[in-house]
Amino acid sequence: MQHSKLLYEKGILHNKKMLTQSQYSNFKFVARLDQIKTFTAGIKALLFAEHGAFMINEDGFTCTVEQGKCIQASLFMMPACFSEFYVDGVLHFNVNMNVLNECLSIFAGIDCTMKMLYKGPEAPLILVLEPQDECEISTECSIKTTVQEEPMEYSLDDNSSSLNVIFIRGPDLSNIFQEFDKSTEELEITISPRRPHFKIDTLGVMQSESSIEVAKSSDMILMFNCRETTKARYKSSLVRMTQKALSVASKVAIKTDLSGLMEMHFMLQDDSQAEVYIQFFITPLAEMD
């Protein structure tokens, strides 16, 4: 982390307020957020891993973390989420997630505007933070970037005859997960065209075993598209890693098929109503074994 004066003197920032068009030639990536609350919430949802893999192109900004071959999570923001977005080509680099989170927390929860700048391979990621109500205060952070292996690619076949997709209200699903005993070791999730349409069983010690069923006609279900019954078990510790994303999501999409791989999309909305997504892939116990 470097003081703004040092960055300015080193020529990393030529104009603390705004880059001129001629200065874009010095950077591969420049983006500005008018408020960082939603971005910060997304980063905090990914803090279960040490390093985040950034991938930036004309389609938007993606940060991906993973833990072994068990769970992967990605924060995705389209260019429309930014008040300013410029990228030259396709960029890949890694950053330390805890350092990034510390930088975003410098102003202790005060909402800020933020500019991100990146010059290319081996260059740091520069964050310029300015509290919205304090035009005379700003700070710049320089975060070391590294090049590591790209994350694994997970996907479900949209044409699979067993692909099931449901949309559920985020607060309702959060309430369901909070009801489960924390000593639960496994969760078994069933999606079926017949009752029970959506069922979660907890498995573990006797006191932690329970079951919750949600009918497709329930008000908490926004969409229910089930082709055939799927059932799989997951480590509850992995599912709990989605809790921070779930706590700020307005709605959640759950996808799975006979393979048991579960894909979860959490939709967040910032003050500008731009949609921000956090995507999780969780592998079933059968695959891990």
Short mmCIF file of C-alpha atoms in Angstrom, two decimals:
data_model
loop_
_atom_site.label_atom_id
_atom_site.label_comp_id
_atom_site.label_asym_id
_atom_site.label_seq_id
_atom_site.Cartn_x
_atom_site.Cartn_y
_atom_site.Cartn_z
CA MET A 1 0.00 0.00 0.00
CA GLN A 2 1.50 3.36 -0.97
CA HIS A 3 0.66 6.97 -0.12
CA SER A 4 -1.02 8.99 -2.88
CA LYS A 5 1.89 11.43 -3.07
CA LEU A 6 4.31 8.60 -3.84
CA LEU A 7 2.07 7.18 -6.55
CA TYR A 8 1.65 10.61 -8.09
CA GLU A 9 5.39 11.31 -8.03
CA LYS A 10 6.14 7.91 -9.57
CA GLY A 11 3.83 8.68 -12.45
CA ILE A 12 1.35 5.88 -11.75
CA LEU A 13 -1.37 8.52 -11.45
CA HIS A 14 -1.06 11.56 -13.70
CA ASN A 15 -4.28 13.18 -12.52
CA LYS A 16 -5.82 12.17 -9.21
CA LYS A 17 -9.33 13.24 -10.23
CA MET A 18 -9.69 11.91 -13.74
CA LEU A 19 -7.56 10.35 -16.44
CA THR A 20 -7.40 12.22 -19.72
CA GLN A 21 -7.88 10.27 -22.95
CA SER A 22 -4.15 10.48 -23.71
CA GLN A 23 -3.33 8.83 -20.40
CA TYR A 24 -5.39 5.74 -21.28
CA SER A 25 -2.44 4.58 -23.38
CA ASN A 26 -0.54 3.93 -20.16
CA PHE A 27 -3.14 1.49 -18.81
CA LYS A 28 -4.67 -1.81 -19.89
CA PHE A 29 -7.61 -1.41 -17.52
CA VAL A 30 -9.40 1.58 -16.00
CA ALA A 31 -12.78 1.40 -14.26
CA ARG A 32 -14.74 3.60 -11.90
CA LEU A 33 -17.50 2.73 -9.44
CA ASP A 34 -19.61 5.54 -8.00
CA GLN A 35 -20.23 3.46 -4.87
CA ILE A 36 -18.39 0.39 -3.60
CA LYS A 37 -20.93 -1.10 -1.18
CA THR A 38 -22.07 -3.87 -3.52
CA PHE A 39 -18.56 -4.54 -4.84
CA THR A 40 -17.23 -4.81 -1.28
CA ALA A 41 -20.04 -7.21 -0.32
CA GLY A 42 -19.14 -9.35 -3.33
CA ILE A 43 -15.45 -9.46 -2.40
CA LYS A 44 -16.28 -10.36 1.22
CA ALA A 45 -18.35 -13.30 -0.08
CA LEU A 46 -15.17 -14.66 -1.72
CA LEU A 47 -12.82 -14.38 1.27
CA PHE A 48 -12.74 -18.13 1.96
CA ALA A 49 -9.73 -18.38 -0.39
CA GLU A 50 -6.39 -16.56 -0.18
CA HIS A 51 -5.99 -15.54 -3.82
CA GLY A 52 -8.46 -14.29 -6.40
CA ALA A 53 -8.01 -14.71 -10.14
CA PHE A 54 -9.07 -11.59 -12.04
CA MET A 55 -10.23 -11.87 -15.63
CA ILE A 56 -11.23 -8.64 -17.36
CA ASN A 57 -12.42 -8.17 -20.94
CA GLU A 58 -15.01 -6.20 -22.88
CA ASP A 59 -17.77 -8.37 -21.37
CA GLY A 60 -16.94 -7.23 -17.85
CA PHE A 61 -15.00 -7.92 -14.66
CA THR A 62 -14.67 -11.36 -13.01
CA CYS A 63 -12.92 -12.37 -9.80
CA THR A 64 -12.74 -16.12 -9.09
CA VAL A 65 -11.63 -18.05 -6.00
CA GLU A 66 -11.64 -21.76 -5.29
CA GLN A 67 -10.83 -24.23 -2.56
CA GLY A 68 -9.35 -27.44 -3.86
CA LYS A 69 -11.71 -29.18 -6.26
CA CYS A 70 -14.66 -28.77 -3.90
CA ILE A 71 -15.97 -25.24 -4.34
CA GLN A 72 -15.48 -22.30 -6.67
CA ALA A 73 -16.99 -18.82 -6.51
CA SER A 74 -16.91 -15.90 -8.95
CA LEU A 75 -17.97 -12.27 -8.72
CA PHE A 76 -19.12 -10.92 -12.10
CA MET A 77 -19.87 -7.30 -12.96
CA MET A 78 -20.90 -6.13 -16.41
CA PRO A 79 -19.50 -2.87 -17.84
CA ALA A 80 -22.89 -1.26 -17.17
CA CYS A 81 -22.17 -1.58 -13.43
CA PHE A 82 -19.34 0.93 -13.83
CA SER A 83 -19.61 4.65 -14.54
CA GLU A 84 -16.34 4.29 -16.46
CA PHE A 85 -14.97 1.09 -17.99
CA TYR A 86 -11.99 0.71 -20.32
CA VAL A 87 -10.04 -2.46 -21.06
CA ASP A 88 -7.45 -3.25 -23.70
CA GLY A 89 -7.77 -6.92 -24.68
CA VAL A 90 -8.19 -9.77 -22.20
CA LEU A 91 -6.39 -9.46 -18.86
CA HIS A 92 -5.53 -12.17 -16.32
CA PHE A 93 -3.85 -11.63 -12.95
CA ASN A 94 -4.15 -12.72 -9.33
CA VAL A 95 -4.35 -10.66 -6.14
CA ASN A 96 -4.38 -11.44 -2.43
CA MET A 97 -8.04 -11.30 -1.39
CA ASN A 98 -7.38 -10.28 2.21
CA VAL A 99 -5.24 -7.35 1.09
CA LEU A 100 -7.93 -6.29 -1.37
CA ASN A 101 -10.57 -6.46 1.36
CA GLU A 102 -8.40 -4.41 3.74
CA CYS A 103 -8.00 -1.72 1.09
CA LEU A 104 -11.76 -1.58 0.51
CA SER A 105 -12.28 -1.24 4.28
CA ILE A 106 -9.92 1.69 4.81
CA PHE A 107 -12.76 4.14 5.37
CA ALA A 108 -14.54 1.81 7.81
CA GLY A 109 -17.83 1.29 6.03
CA ILE A 110 -18.18 4.80 4.60
CA ASP A 111 -19.34 4.50 1.02
CA CYS A 112 -16.75 5.67 -1.47
CA THR A 113 -16.17 6.10 -5.14
CA MET A 114 -13.41 3.88 -6.45
CA LYS A 115 -11.21 3.84 -9.50
CA MET A 116 -9.24 0.72 -10.48
CA LEU A 117 -6.18 1.00 -12.70
CA TYR A 118 -3.86 -1.67 -14.10
CA LYS A 119 -0.94 -1.25 -16.49
CA GLY A 120 -0.33 -4.86 -17.42
CA PRO A 121 1.77 -7.92 -16.44
CA GLU A 122 3.82 -7.49 -13.23
CA ALA A 123 2.23 -4.08 -12.58
CA PRO A 124 0.23 -3.52 -9.37
CA LEU A 125 -3.53 -3.08 -9.25
CA ILE A 126 -4.17 0.51 -8.17
CA LEU A 127 -7.28 1.43 -6.18
CA VAL A 128 -8.19 5.11 -5.74
CA LEU A 129 -10.79 5.53 -2.98
CA GLU A 130 -12.59 8.75 -2.16
CA PRO A 131 -15.40 9.09 0.42
CA GLN A 132 -18.50 10.50 -1.25
CA ASP A 133 -19.01 13.14 1.46
CA GLU A 134 -15.35 14.14 1.77
CA CYS A 135 -14.10 15.59 -1.49
CA GLU A 136 -10.80 16.65 0.12
CA ILE A 137 -9.88 13.13 1.27
CA SER A 138 -8.70 10.26 -0.88
CA THR A 139 -6.31 7.35 -0.67
CA GLU A 140 -4.56 5.15 -3.23
CA CYS A 141 -3.61 1.55 -2.66
CA SER A 142 -1.10 -0.41 -4.70
CA ILE A 143 -1.77 -4.17 -4.59
CA LYS A 144 0.83 -6.60 -5.88
CA THR A 145 -0.39 -8.85 -8.69
CA THR A 146 0.89 -12.32 -9.60
CA VAL A 147 0.39 -14.78 -12.43
CA GLN A 148 -0.83 -18.22 -11.39
CA GLU A 149 -2.75 -21.10 -12.89
CA GLU A 150 -6.20 -20.18 -14.16
CA PRO A 151 -9.17 -21.54 -12.18
CA MET A 152 -10.83 -24.82 -13.10
CA GLU A 153 -13.72 -24.68 -15.52
CA TYR A 154 -17.02 -26.00 -14.21
CA SER A 155 -20.22 -26.11 -16.24
CA LEU A 156 -23.60 -27.77 -16.47
CA ASP A 157 -25.01 -28.87 -19.82
CA ASP A 158 -27.97 -26.63 -20.62
CA ASN A 159 -29.24 -29.30 -23.01
CA SER A 160 -29.13 -32.12 -20.46
CA SER A 161 -32.45 -33.89 -19.99
CA SER A 162 -31.81 -33.90 -16.23
CA LEU A 163 -31.00 -30.20 -15.85
CA ASN A 164 -33.18 -28.62 -13.17
CA VAL A 165 -33.38 -24.87 -12.52
CA ILE A 166 -35.21 -23.05 -9.76
CA PHE A 167 -35.25 -19.38 -8.78
CA ILE A 168 -35.92 -18.60 -5.13
CA ARG A 169 -36.08 -15.38 -3.15
CA GLY A 170 -32.75 -14.70 -1.47
CA PRO A 171 -34.04 -13.72 2.00
CA ASP A 172 -36.28 -16.81 2.11
CA LEU A 173 -33.44 -19.20 1.24
CA SER A 174 -31.21 -17.43 3.77
CA ASN A 175 -33.83 -18.05 6.46
CA ILE A 176 -33.96 -21.74 5.53
CA PHE A 177 -30.18 -22.16 5.82
CA GLN A 178 -30.09 -20.29 9.14
CA GLU A 179 -32.57 -22.77 10.63
CA PHE A 180 -30.17 -25.69 10.15
CA ASP A 181 -28.17 -26.91 13.12
CA LYS A 182 -24.55 -25.80 12.81
CA SER A 183 -23.39 -29.30 13.78
CA THR A 184 -24.93 -30.68 10.58
CA GLU A 185 -22.29 -32.48 8.53
CA GLU A 186 -24.11 -32.98 5.23
CA LEU A 187 -27.01 -31.57 3.27
CA GLU A 188 -29.05 -33.63 0.83
CA ILE A 189 -30.86 -31.55 -1.78
CA THR A 190 -33.70 -33.00 -3.82
CA ILE A 191 -35.42 -31.29 -6.77
CA SER A 192 -38.35 -33.16 -8.24
CA PRO A 193 -41.28 -32.54 -10.62
CA ARG A 194 -43.46 -34.21 -7.95
CA ARG A 195 -43.74 -33.49 -4.25
CA PRO A 196 -41.47 -32.75 -2.55
CA HIS A 197 -40.55 -30.28 -5.30
CA PHE A 198 -37.61 -28.76 -3.40
CA LYS A 199 -36.36 -30.54 -0.30
CA ILE A 200 -33.31 -30.11 1.92
CA ASP A 201 -32.39 -32.80 4.46
CA THR A 202 -29.68 -32.29 7.06
CA LEU A 203 -27.58 -35.30 7.98
CA GLY A 204 -25.26 -35.74 10.93
CA VAL A 205 -25.65 -36.49 14.60
CA MET A 206 -29.20 -37.35 15.57
CA GLN A 207 -29.99 -33.90 17.00
CA SER A 208 -29.00 -32.17 13.75
CA GLU A 209 -31.18 -34.24 11.40
CA SER A 210 -34.09 -32.28 9.94
CA SER A 211 -35.98 -31.73 6.71
CA ILE A 212 -37.48 -28.72 4.95
CA GLU A 213 -39.78 -28.95 1.92
CA VAL A 214 -40.85 -26.10 -0.36
CA ALA A 215 -43.65 -26.60 -2.90
CA LYS A 216 -43.19 -25.12 -6.37
CA SER A 217 -46.35 -23.07 -5.76
CA SER A 218 -44.79 -21.37 -2.73
CA ASP A 219 -44.43 -17.57 -2.81
CA MET A 220 -40.70 -17.94 -2.23
CA ILE A 221 -40.28 -19.83 -5.53
CA LEU A 222 -39.95 -17.40 -8.47
CA MET A 223 -39.42 -20.06 -11.16
CA PHE A 224 -39.48 -23.86 -11.12
CA ASN A 225 -38.21 -25.82 -14.12
CA CYS A 226 -37.67 -29.48 -13.26
CA ARG A 227 -37.23 -32.18 -15.89
CA GLU A 228 -36.54 -35.18 -13.66
CA THR A 229 -35.74 -35.88 -10.03
CA THR A 230 -32.20 -35.13 -8.92
CA LYS A 231 -30.74 -35.83 -5.49
CA ALA A 232 -27.21 -35.23 -4.18
CA ARG A 233 -25.35 -34.74 -0.91
CA TYR A 234 -22.93 -31.91 -0.12
CA LYS A 235 -20.68 -31.03 2.78
CA SER A 236 -22.59 -28.50 4.83
CA SER A 237 -19.34 -26.58 5.43
CA LEU A 238 -19.17 -25.89 1.69
CA VAL A 239 -22.78 -24.74 1.47
CA ARG A 240 -22.21 -22.44 4.46
CA MET A 241 -19.52 -20.66 2.43
CA THR A 242 -22.32 -19.18 0.33
CA GLN A 243 -23.89 -17.49 3.36
CA LYS A 244 -22.28 -14.06 2.88
CA ALA A 245 -23.44 -13.94 -0.74
CA LEU A 246 -26.87 -15.19 0.27
CA SER A 247 -27.26 -12.53 2.97
CA VAL A 248 -27.12 -9.74 0.36
CA ALA A 249 -28.83 -11.50 -2.58
CA SER A 250 -32.28 -10.49 -3.77
CA LYS A 251 -32.78 -13.80 -5.57
CA VAL A 252 -30.92 -17.05 -6.12
CA ALA A 253 -30.85 -19.48 -9.03
CA ILE A 254 -30.05 -23.13 -8.24
CA LYS A 255 -29.08 -25.48 -11.05
CA THR A 256 -28.20 -29.15 -10.89
CA ASP A 257 -28.44 -32.38 -12.87
CA LEU A 258 -27.80 -36.08 -12.39
CA SER A 259 -24.06 -35.43 -12.01
CA GLY A 260 -24.80 -33.74 -8.68
CA LEU A 261 -22.73 -30.65 -9.48
CA MET A 262 -24.63 -27.68 -8.03
CA GLU A 263 -24.46 -24.22 -9.57
CA MET A 264 -25.82 -21.27 -7.57
CA HIS A 265 -26.25 -17.72 -8.87
CA PHE A 266 -26.75 -14.91 -6.37
CA MET A 267 -28.10 -11.66 -7.79
CA LEU A 268 -27.20 -8.42 -6.05
CA GLN A 269 -28.40 -4.96 -7.03
CA ASP A 270 -26.49 -1.76 -6.34
CA ASP A 271 -28.00 1.71 -5.95
CA SER A 272 -27.98 2.22 -9.72
CA GLN A 273 -30.04 -1.00 -10.14
CA ALA A 274 -27.21 -2.59 -12.13
CA GLU A 275 -27.13 -6.34 -11.55
CA VAL A 276 -24.07 -7.93 -9.94
CA TYR A 277 -23.72 -11.72 -9.81
CA ILE A 278 -21.89 -14.14 -7.56
CA GLN A 279 -21.68 -17.67 -8.93
CA PHE A 280 -20.84 -20.76 -6.89
CA PHE A 281 -20.08 -24.30 -8.03
CA ILE A 282 -20.21 -26.96 -5.31
CA THR A 283 -19.22 -30.54 -6.01
CA PRO A 284 -21.23 -33.40 -4.46
CA LEU A 285 -19.79 -35.79 -1.89
CA ALA A 286 -19.84 -38.63 -4.41
CA GLU A 287 -17.36 -36.76 -6.63
CA MET A 288 -15.10 -35.81 -3.72
CA ASP A 289 -14.96 -39.39 -2.57
#
